[in-house]
mmCIF file of C-alpha atoms and ligand atoms in Angstrom:
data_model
loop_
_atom_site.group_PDB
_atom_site.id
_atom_site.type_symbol
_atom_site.label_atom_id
_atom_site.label_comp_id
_atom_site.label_asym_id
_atom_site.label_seq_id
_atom_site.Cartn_x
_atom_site.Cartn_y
_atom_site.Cartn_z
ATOM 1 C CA UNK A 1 47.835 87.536 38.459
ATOM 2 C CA UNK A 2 50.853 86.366 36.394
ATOM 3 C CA UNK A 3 53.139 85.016 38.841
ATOM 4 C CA UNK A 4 50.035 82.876 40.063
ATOM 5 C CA UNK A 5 49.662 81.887 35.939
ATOM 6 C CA UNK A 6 53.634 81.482 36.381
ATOM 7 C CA UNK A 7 52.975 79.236 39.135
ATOM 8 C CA UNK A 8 49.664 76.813 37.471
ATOM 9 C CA UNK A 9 51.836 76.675 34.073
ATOM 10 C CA UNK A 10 54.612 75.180 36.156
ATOM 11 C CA UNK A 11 52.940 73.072 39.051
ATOM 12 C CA UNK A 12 56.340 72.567 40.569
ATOM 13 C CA UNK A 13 55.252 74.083 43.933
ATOM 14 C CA UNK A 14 52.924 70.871 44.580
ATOM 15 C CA UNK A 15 56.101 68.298 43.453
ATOM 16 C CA UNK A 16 57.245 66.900 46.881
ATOM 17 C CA UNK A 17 60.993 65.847 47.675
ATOM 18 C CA UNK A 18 62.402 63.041 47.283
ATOM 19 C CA UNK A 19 61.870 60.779 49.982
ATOM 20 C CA UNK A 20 64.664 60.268 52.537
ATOM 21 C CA UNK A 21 67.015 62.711 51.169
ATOM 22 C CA UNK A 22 69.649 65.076 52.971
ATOM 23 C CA UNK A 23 67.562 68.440 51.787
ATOM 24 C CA UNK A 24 71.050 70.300 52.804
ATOM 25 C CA UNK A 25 73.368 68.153 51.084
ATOM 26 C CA UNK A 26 71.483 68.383 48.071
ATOM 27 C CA UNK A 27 70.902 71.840 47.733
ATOM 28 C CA UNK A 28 74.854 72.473 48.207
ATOM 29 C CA UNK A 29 75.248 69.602 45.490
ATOM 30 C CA UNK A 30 73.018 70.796 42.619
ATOM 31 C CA UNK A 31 73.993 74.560 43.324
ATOM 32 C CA UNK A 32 77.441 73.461 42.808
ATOM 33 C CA UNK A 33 76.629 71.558 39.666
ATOM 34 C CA UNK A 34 74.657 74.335 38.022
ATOM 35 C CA UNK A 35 76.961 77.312 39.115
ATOM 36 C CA UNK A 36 74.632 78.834 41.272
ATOM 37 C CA UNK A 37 74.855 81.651 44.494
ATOM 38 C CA UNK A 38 72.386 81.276 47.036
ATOM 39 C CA UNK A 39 71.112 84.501 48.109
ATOM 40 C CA UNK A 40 69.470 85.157 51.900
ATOM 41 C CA UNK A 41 67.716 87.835 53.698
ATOM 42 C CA UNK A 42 68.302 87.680 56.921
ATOM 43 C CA UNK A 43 64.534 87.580 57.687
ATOM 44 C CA UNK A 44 64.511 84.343 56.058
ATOM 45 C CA UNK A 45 64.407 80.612 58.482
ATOM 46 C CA UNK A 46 67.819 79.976 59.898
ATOM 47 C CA UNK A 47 67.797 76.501 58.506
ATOM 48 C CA UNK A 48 68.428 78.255 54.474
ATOM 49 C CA UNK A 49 70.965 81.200 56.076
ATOM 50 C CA UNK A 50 73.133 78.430 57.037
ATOM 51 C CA UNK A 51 73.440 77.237 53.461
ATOM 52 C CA UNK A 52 73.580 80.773 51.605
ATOM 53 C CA UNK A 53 76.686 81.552 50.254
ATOM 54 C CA UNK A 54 75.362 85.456 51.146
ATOM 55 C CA UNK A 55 73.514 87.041 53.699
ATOM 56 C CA UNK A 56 72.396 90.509 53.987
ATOM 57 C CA UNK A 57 70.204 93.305 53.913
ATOM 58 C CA UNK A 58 68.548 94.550 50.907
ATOM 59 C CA UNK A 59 71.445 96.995 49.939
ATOM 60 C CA UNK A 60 74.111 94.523 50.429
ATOM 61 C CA UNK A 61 71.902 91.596 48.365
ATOM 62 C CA UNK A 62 71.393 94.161 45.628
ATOM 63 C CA UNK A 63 75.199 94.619 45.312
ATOM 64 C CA UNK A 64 76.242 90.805 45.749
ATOM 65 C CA UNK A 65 73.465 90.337 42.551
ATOM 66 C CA UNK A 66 74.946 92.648 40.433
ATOM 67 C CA UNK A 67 78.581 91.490 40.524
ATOM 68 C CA UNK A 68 78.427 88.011 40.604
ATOM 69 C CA UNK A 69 79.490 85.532 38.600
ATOM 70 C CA UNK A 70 77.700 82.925 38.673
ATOM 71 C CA UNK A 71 74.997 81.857 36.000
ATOM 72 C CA UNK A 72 72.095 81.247 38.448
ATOM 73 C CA UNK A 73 71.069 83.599 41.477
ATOM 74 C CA UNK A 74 68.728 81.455 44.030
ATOM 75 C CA UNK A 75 67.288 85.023 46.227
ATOM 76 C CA UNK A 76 66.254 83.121 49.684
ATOM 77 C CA UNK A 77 64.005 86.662 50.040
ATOM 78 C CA UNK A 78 60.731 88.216 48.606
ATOM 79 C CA UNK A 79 59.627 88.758 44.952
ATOM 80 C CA UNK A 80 60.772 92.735 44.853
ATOM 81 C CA UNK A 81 64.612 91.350 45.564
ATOM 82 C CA UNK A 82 65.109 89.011 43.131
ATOM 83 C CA UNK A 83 63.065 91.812 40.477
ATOM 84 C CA UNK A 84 65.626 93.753 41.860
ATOM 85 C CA UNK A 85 68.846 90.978 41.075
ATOM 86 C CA UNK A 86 67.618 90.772 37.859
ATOM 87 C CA UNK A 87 67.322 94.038 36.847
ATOM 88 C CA UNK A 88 70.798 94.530 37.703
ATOM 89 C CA UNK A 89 72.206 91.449 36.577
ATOM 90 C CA UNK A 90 69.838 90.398 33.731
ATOM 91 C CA UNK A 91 72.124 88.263 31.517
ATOM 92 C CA UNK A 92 71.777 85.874 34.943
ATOM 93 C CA UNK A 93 68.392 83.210 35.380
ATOM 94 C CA UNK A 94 67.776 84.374 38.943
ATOM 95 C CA UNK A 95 64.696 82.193 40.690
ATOM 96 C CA UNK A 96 62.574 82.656 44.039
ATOM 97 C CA UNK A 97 61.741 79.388 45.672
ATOM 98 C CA UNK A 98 58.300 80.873 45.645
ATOM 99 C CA UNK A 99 56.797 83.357 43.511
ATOM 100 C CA UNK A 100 53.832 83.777 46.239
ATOM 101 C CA UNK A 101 56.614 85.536 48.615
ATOM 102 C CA UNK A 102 55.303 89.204 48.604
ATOM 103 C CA UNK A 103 56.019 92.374 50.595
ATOM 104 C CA UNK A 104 52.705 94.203 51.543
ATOM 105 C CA UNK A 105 55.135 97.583 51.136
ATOM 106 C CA UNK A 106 55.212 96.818 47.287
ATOM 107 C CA UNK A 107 51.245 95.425 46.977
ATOM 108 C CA UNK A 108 50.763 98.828 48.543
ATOM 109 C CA UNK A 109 51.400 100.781 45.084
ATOM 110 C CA UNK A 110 50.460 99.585 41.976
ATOM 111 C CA UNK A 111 51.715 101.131 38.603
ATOM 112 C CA UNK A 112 47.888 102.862 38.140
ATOM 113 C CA UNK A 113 48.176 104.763 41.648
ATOM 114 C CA UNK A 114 51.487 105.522 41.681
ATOM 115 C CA UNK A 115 51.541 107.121 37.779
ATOM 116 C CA UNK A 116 48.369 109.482 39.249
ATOM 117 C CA UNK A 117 50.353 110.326 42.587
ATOM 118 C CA UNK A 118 53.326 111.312 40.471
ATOM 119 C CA UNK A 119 50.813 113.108 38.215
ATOM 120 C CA UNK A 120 49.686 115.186 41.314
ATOM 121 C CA UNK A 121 53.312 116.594 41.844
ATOM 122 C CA UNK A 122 54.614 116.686 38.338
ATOM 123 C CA UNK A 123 58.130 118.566 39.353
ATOM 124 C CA UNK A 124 58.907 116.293 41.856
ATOM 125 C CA UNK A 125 62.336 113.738 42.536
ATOM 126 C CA UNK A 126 60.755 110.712 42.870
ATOM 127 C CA UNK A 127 62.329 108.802 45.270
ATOM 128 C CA UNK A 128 61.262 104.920 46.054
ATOM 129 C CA UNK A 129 62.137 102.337 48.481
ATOM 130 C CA UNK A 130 63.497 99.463 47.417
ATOM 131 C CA UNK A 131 60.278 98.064 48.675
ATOM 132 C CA UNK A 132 58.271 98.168 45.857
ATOM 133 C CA UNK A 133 57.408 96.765 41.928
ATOM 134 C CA UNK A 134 60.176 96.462 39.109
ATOM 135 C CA UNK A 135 57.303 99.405 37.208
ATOM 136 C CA UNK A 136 57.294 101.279 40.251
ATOM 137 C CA UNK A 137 60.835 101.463 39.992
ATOM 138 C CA UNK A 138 60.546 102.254 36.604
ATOM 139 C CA UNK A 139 59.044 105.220 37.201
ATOM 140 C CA UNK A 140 60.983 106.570 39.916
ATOM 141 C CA UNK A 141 64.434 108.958 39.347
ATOM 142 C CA UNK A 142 65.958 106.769 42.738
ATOM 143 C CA UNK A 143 65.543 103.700 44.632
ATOM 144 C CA UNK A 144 66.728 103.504 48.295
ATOM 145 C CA UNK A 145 66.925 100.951 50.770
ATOM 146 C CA UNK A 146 66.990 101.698 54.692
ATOM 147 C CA UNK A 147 70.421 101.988 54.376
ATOM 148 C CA UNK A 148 71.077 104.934 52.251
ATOM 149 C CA UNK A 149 67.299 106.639 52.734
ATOM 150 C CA UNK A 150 68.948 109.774 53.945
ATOM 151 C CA UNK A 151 71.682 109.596 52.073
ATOM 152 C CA UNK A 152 69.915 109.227 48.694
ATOM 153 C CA UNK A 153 67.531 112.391 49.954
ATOM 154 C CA UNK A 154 70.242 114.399 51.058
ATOM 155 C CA UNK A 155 72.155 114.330 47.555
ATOM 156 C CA UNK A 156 68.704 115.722 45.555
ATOM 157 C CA UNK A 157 69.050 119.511 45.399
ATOM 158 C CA UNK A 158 67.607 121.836 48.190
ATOM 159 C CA UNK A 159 65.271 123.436 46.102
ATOM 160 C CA UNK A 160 63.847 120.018 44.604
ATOM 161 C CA UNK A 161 60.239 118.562 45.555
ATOM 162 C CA UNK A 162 60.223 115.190 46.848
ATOM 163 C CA UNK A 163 57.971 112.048 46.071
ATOM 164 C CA UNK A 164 58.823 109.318 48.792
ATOM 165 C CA UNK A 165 57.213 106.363 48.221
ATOM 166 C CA UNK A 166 55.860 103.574 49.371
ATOM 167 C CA UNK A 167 56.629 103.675 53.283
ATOM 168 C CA UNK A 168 55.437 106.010 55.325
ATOM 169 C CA UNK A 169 57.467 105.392 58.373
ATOM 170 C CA UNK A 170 60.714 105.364 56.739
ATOM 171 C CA UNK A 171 59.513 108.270 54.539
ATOM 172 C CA UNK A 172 58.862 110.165 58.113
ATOM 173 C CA UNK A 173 61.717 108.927 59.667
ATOM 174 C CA UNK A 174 63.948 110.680 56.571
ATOM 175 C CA UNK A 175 61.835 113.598 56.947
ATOM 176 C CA UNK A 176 62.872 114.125 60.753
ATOM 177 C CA UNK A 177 66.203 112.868 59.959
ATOM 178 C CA UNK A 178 67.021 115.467 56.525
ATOM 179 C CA UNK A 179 64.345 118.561 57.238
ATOM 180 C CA UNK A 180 63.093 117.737 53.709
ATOM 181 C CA UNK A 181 59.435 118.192 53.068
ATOM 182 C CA UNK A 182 58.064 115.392 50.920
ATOM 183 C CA UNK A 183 55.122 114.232 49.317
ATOM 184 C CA UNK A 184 54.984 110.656 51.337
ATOM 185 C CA UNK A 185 52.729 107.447 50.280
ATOM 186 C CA UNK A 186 51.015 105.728 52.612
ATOM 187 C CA UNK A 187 51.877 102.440 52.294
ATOM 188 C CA UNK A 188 53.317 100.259 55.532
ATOM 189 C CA UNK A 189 54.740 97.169 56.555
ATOM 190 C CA UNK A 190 52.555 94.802 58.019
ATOM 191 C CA UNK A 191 54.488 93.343 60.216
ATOM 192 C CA UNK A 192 56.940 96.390 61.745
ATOM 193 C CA UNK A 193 53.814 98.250 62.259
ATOM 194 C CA UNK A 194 52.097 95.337 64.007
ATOM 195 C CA UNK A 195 54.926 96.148 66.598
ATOM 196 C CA UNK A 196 53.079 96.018 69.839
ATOM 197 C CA UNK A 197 54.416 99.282 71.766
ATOM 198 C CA UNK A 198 52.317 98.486 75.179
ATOM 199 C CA UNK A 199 53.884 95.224 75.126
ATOM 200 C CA UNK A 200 57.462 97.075 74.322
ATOM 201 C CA UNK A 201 56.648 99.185 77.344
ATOM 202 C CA UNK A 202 56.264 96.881 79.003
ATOM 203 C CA UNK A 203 60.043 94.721 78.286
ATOM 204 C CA UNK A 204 61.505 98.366 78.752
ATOM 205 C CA UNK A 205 60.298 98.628 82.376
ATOM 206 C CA UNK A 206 61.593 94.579 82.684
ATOM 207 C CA UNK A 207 64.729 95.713 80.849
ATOM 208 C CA UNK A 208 65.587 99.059 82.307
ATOM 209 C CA UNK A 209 69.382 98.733 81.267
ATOM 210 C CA UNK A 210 68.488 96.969 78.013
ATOM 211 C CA UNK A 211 68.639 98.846 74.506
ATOM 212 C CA UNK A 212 65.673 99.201 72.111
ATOM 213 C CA UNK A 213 67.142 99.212 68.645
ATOM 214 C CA UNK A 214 64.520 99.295 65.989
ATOM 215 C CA UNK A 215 64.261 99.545 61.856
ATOM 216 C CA UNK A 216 62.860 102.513 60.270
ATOM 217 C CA UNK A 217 59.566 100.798 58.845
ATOM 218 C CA UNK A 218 58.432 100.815 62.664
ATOM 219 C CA UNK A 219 55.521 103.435 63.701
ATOM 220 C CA UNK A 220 56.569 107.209 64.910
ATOM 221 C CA UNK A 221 56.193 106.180 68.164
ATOM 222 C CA UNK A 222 58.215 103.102 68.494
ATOM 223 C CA UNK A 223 61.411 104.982 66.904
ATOM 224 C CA UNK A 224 60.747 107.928 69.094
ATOM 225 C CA UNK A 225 61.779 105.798 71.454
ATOM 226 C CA UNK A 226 64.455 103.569 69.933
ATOM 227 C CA UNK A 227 68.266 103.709 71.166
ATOM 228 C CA UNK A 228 69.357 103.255 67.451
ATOM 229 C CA UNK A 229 67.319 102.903 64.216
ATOM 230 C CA UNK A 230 69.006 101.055 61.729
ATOM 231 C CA UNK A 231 68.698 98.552 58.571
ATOM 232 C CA UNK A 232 68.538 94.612 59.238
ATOM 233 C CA UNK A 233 72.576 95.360 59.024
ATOM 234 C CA UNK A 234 72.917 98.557 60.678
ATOM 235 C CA UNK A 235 70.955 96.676 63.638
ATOM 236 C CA UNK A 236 73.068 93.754 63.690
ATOM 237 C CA UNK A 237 76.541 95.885 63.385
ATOM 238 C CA UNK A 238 75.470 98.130 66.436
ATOM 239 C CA UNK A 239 74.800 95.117 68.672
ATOM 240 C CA UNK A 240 78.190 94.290 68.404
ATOM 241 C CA UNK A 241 79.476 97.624 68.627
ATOM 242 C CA UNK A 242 77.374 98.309 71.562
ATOM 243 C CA UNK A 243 78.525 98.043 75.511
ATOM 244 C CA UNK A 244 75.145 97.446 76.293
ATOM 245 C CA UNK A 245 74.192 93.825 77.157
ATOM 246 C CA UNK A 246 70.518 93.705 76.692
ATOM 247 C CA UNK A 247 68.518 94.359 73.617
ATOM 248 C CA UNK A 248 65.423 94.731 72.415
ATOM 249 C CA UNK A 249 65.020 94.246 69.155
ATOM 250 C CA UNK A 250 62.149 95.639 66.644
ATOM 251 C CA UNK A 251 62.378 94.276 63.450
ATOM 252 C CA UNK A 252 61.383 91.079 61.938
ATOM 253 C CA UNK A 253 62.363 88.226 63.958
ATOM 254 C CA UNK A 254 64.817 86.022 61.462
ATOM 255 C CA UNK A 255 67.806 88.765 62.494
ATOM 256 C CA UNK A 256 67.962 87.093 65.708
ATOM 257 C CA UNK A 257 69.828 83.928 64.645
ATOM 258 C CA UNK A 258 72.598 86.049 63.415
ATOM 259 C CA UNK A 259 72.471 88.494 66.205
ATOM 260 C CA UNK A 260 73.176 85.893 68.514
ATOM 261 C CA UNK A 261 75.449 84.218 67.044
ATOM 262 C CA UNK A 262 77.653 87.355 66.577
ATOM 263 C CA UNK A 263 76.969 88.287 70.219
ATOM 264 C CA UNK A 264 76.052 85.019 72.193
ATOM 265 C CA UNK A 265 77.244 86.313 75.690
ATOM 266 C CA UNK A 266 74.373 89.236 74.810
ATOM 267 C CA UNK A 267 70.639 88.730 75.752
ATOM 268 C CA UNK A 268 68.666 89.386 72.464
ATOM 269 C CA UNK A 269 64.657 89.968 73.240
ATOM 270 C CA UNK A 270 62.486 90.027 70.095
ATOM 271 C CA UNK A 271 59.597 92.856 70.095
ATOM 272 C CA UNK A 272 56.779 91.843 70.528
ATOM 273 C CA UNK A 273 53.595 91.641 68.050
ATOM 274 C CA UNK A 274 50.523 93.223 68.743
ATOM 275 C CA UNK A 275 48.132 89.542 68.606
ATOM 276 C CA UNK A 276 50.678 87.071 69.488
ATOM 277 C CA UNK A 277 49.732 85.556 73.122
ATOM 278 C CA UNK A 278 52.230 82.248 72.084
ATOM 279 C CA UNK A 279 55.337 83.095 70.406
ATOM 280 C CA UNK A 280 56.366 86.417 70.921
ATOM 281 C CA UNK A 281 58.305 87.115 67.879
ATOM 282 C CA UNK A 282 57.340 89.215 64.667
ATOM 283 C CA UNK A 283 57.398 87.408 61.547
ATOM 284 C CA UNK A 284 57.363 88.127 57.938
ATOM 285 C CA UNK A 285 54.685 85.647 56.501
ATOM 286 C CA UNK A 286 56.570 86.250 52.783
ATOM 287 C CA UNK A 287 59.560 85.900 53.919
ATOM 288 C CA UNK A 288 59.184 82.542 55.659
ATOM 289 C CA UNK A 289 57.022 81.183 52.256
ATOM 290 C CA UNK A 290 60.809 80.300 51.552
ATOM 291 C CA UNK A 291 61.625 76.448 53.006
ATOM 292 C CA UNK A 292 64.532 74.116 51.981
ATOM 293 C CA UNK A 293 62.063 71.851 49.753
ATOM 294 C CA UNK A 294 61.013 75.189 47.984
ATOM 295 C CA UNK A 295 64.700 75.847 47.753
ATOM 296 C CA UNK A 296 65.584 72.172 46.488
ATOM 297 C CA UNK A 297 63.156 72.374 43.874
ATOM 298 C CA UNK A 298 64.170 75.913 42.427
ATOM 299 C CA UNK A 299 67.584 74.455 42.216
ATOM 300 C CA UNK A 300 66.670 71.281 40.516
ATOM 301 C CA UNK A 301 63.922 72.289 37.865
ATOM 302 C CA UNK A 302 65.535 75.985 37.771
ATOM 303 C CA UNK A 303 61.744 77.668 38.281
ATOM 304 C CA UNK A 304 59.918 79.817 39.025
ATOM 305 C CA UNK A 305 62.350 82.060 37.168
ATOM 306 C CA UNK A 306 61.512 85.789 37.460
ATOM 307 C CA UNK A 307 60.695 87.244 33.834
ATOM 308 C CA UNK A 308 60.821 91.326 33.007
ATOM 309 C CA UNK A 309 60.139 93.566 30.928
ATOM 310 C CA UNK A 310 62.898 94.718 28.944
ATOM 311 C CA UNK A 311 61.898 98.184 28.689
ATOM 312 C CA UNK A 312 60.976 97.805 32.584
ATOM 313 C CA UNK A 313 64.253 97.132 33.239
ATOM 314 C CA UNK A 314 65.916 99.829 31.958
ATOM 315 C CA UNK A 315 64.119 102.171 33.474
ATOM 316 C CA UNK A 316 64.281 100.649 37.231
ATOM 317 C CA UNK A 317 67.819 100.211 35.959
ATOM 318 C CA UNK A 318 68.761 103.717 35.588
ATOM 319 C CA UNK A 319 66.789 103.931 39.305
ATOM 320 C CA UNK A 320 68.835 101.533 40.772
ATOM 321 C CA UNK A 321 71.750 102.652 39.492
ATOM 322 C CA UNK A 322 71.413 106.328 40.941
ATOM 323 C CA UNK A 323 71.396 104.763 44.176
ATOM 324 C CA UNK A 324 74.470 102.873 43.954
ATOM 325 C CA UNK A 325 76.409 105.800 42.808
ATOM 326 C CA UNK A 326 75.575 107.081 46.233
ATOM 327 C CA UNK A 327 75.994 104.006 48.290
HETATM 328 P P1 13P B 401 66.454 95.888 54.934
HETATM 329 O O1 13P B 401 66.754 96.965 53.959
HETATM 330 O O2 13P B 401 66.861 96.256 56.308
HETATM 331 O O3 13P B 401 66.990 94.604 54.475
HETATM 332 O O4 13P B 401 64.879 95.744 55.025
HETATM 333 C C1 13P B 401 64.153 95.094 54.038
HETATM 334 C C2 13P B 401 62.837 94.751 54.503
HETATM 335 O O5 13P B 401 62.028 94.189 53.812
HETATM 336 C C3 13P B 401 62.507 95.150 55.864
HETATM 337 O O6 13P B 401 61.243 94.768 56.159
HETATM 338 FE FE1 SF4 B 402 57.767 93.493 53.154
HETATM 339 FE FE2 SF4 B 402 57.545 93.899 55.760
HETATM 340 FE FE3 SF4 B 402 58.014 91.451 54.882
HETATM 341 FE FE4 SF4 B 402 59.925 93.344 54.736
HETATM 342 S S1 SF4 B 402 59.062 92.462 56.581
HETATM 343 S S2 SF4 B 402 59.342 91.906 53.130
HETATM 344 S S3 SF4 B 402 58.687 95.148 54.322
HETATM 345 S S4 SF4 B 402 56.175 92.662 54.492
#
């Protein structure tokens, strides 16, 4: 696999730290000295939040990468979002502190699969989720994030077929949510779908007065039930918006640090996972791949950078693009 070429060529992921050094200090330093925005999902460890200079959901990262100014993006995230900052922004040297950090949404459709699915429904809008490769992109007439799903769906034409790809939750969620009939992949997210909902039972019977607000990668059946359904964003707006004073919360577990922060005097429960008997949290394994010595080193030797295609890029480009004309 290249990045895992990318990754022997360089060797920079087994270079430790130097010893005794403030990790935080130095990151601010050197991404001062080199011009650099730090980037953060909020799914990422609280510890790199705290230093980003922007936090958001995908939408909101995608924007932030295309207008700024400065000449290196650090994306605190997964490998599809900083494909996705450079695509937008490709006259900037954007890095991921670790070219390992995945999405199993994206692994779920490679270019070969995804040309013959389009191939079965040759008149079809091809709408994808943010969620997946730079040549998945490339192939698709719109990207969308959680945010703008139904949105981006609503502004095709009536009379248009539909390719939704590669979550099928979301793609059924926009389904319900538009009355469009699409062609849907089947790809998922392993860990919104890993959502335990006996366990979730369970807190709502604990929680009767509590709110279950959940993100549109979760199954049928936990949305069914959810109070709100919303992006990382959406989720953390409505918490503040709410009266409620108890949530439960189904989505990846890094939202929580901002959640309570913006809401201390609210009780924020995590959702449980389907295996976990310790902590009861669900966690992104990619997303947490990212770690201040990761981060140090990106900033220092400026690696791994991501590396496209040009004619890749053009096409997710024009993708991309469609979207934000909506959003
Ligand atoms: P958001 O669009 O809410 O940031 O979701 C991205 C993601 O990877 C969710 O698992
Ligand atoms: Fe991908 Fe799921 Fe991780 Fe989001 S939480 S990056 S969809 S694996």
């Amino acid at each position: 696999m290249l990045f895992e070429k990318e990754v022997e060529r360089v060797g920079y992921l087994s270079r430790s730290v130097p010893e005794g050094i403030d990790l935080a200090k130095e990151i601010l330093r050197l991404k001062k000295e080199k011009n650099a925005v730090i980037l953060a999902h909020y799914y990422v460890h609280p510890d790199i939040q705290k230093l980003a200079d922007h936090i958001g959901d995908s939408l909101a990262l995608a924007q932030v990468s295309k207008r700024t100014e400065s000449d290196i993006i650090v994306f605190c995230g997964v490998h599809f979002m900083a494909e996705t900052a450079k695509i937008l922004n490709p006259s900037k040297k954007v890095l991921l502190p670790d070219l390992h950090a995945g999405c199993s949404l994206a692994d779920s459709a490679d270019e070969d699969a995804f040309r013959a699915f389009k191939n079965q429904h040759p008149h079809a809008v091809v709408v994808s989720y943010i969620n997946c490769t730079a040549k998945v992109k490339a192939m698709s007439d719109y990207i969308c994030t959680s945010s703008n799903a139904v949105d981006v769906v609503n502004a095709i034409p009536a009379d248009k077929e539909i390719i939704f790809a590669p979550d099928e939750n979301l793609g059924k969620y926009v389904q319900k949510m538009t009355g469009r009939k699409m062609h849907i992949w089947e790809g998922a997210c392993i860990v919104h779908v890993n959502i335990s909902m006996d366990k979730l039972n369970g807190l709502l019977v604990k929680y009767p007065d509590a709110e279950l607000i959940a993100h549109p990668e979760c199954l049928t059946e936990v949305l069914d039930k959810a109070h709100f359904i919303g992006s990382t964003k959406a989720l953390l707006e409505y918490v503040q918006r709410s009266t409620a004073s108890t949530f439960i919360v189904a989505t990846e577990a890094g939202i929580l640090f901002k959640m309570r922060e913006a809401v201390p005097h609210k009780k924020i429960i995590p959702a449980p996972a389907l295996e976990s008997n310790t902590c009861a949290c669900s966690e992104c394994p990619y997303m947490k791949m990212n770690t201040l010595e990761k981060l140090y080193n990106a900033l220092h030797y400026e690696l791994p950078e991501i590396k496209l295609d040009e004619e890749i890029m053009v096409g997710a480009r024009k993708a991309l693009d469609n979207m934000l004309a909506i959003s």
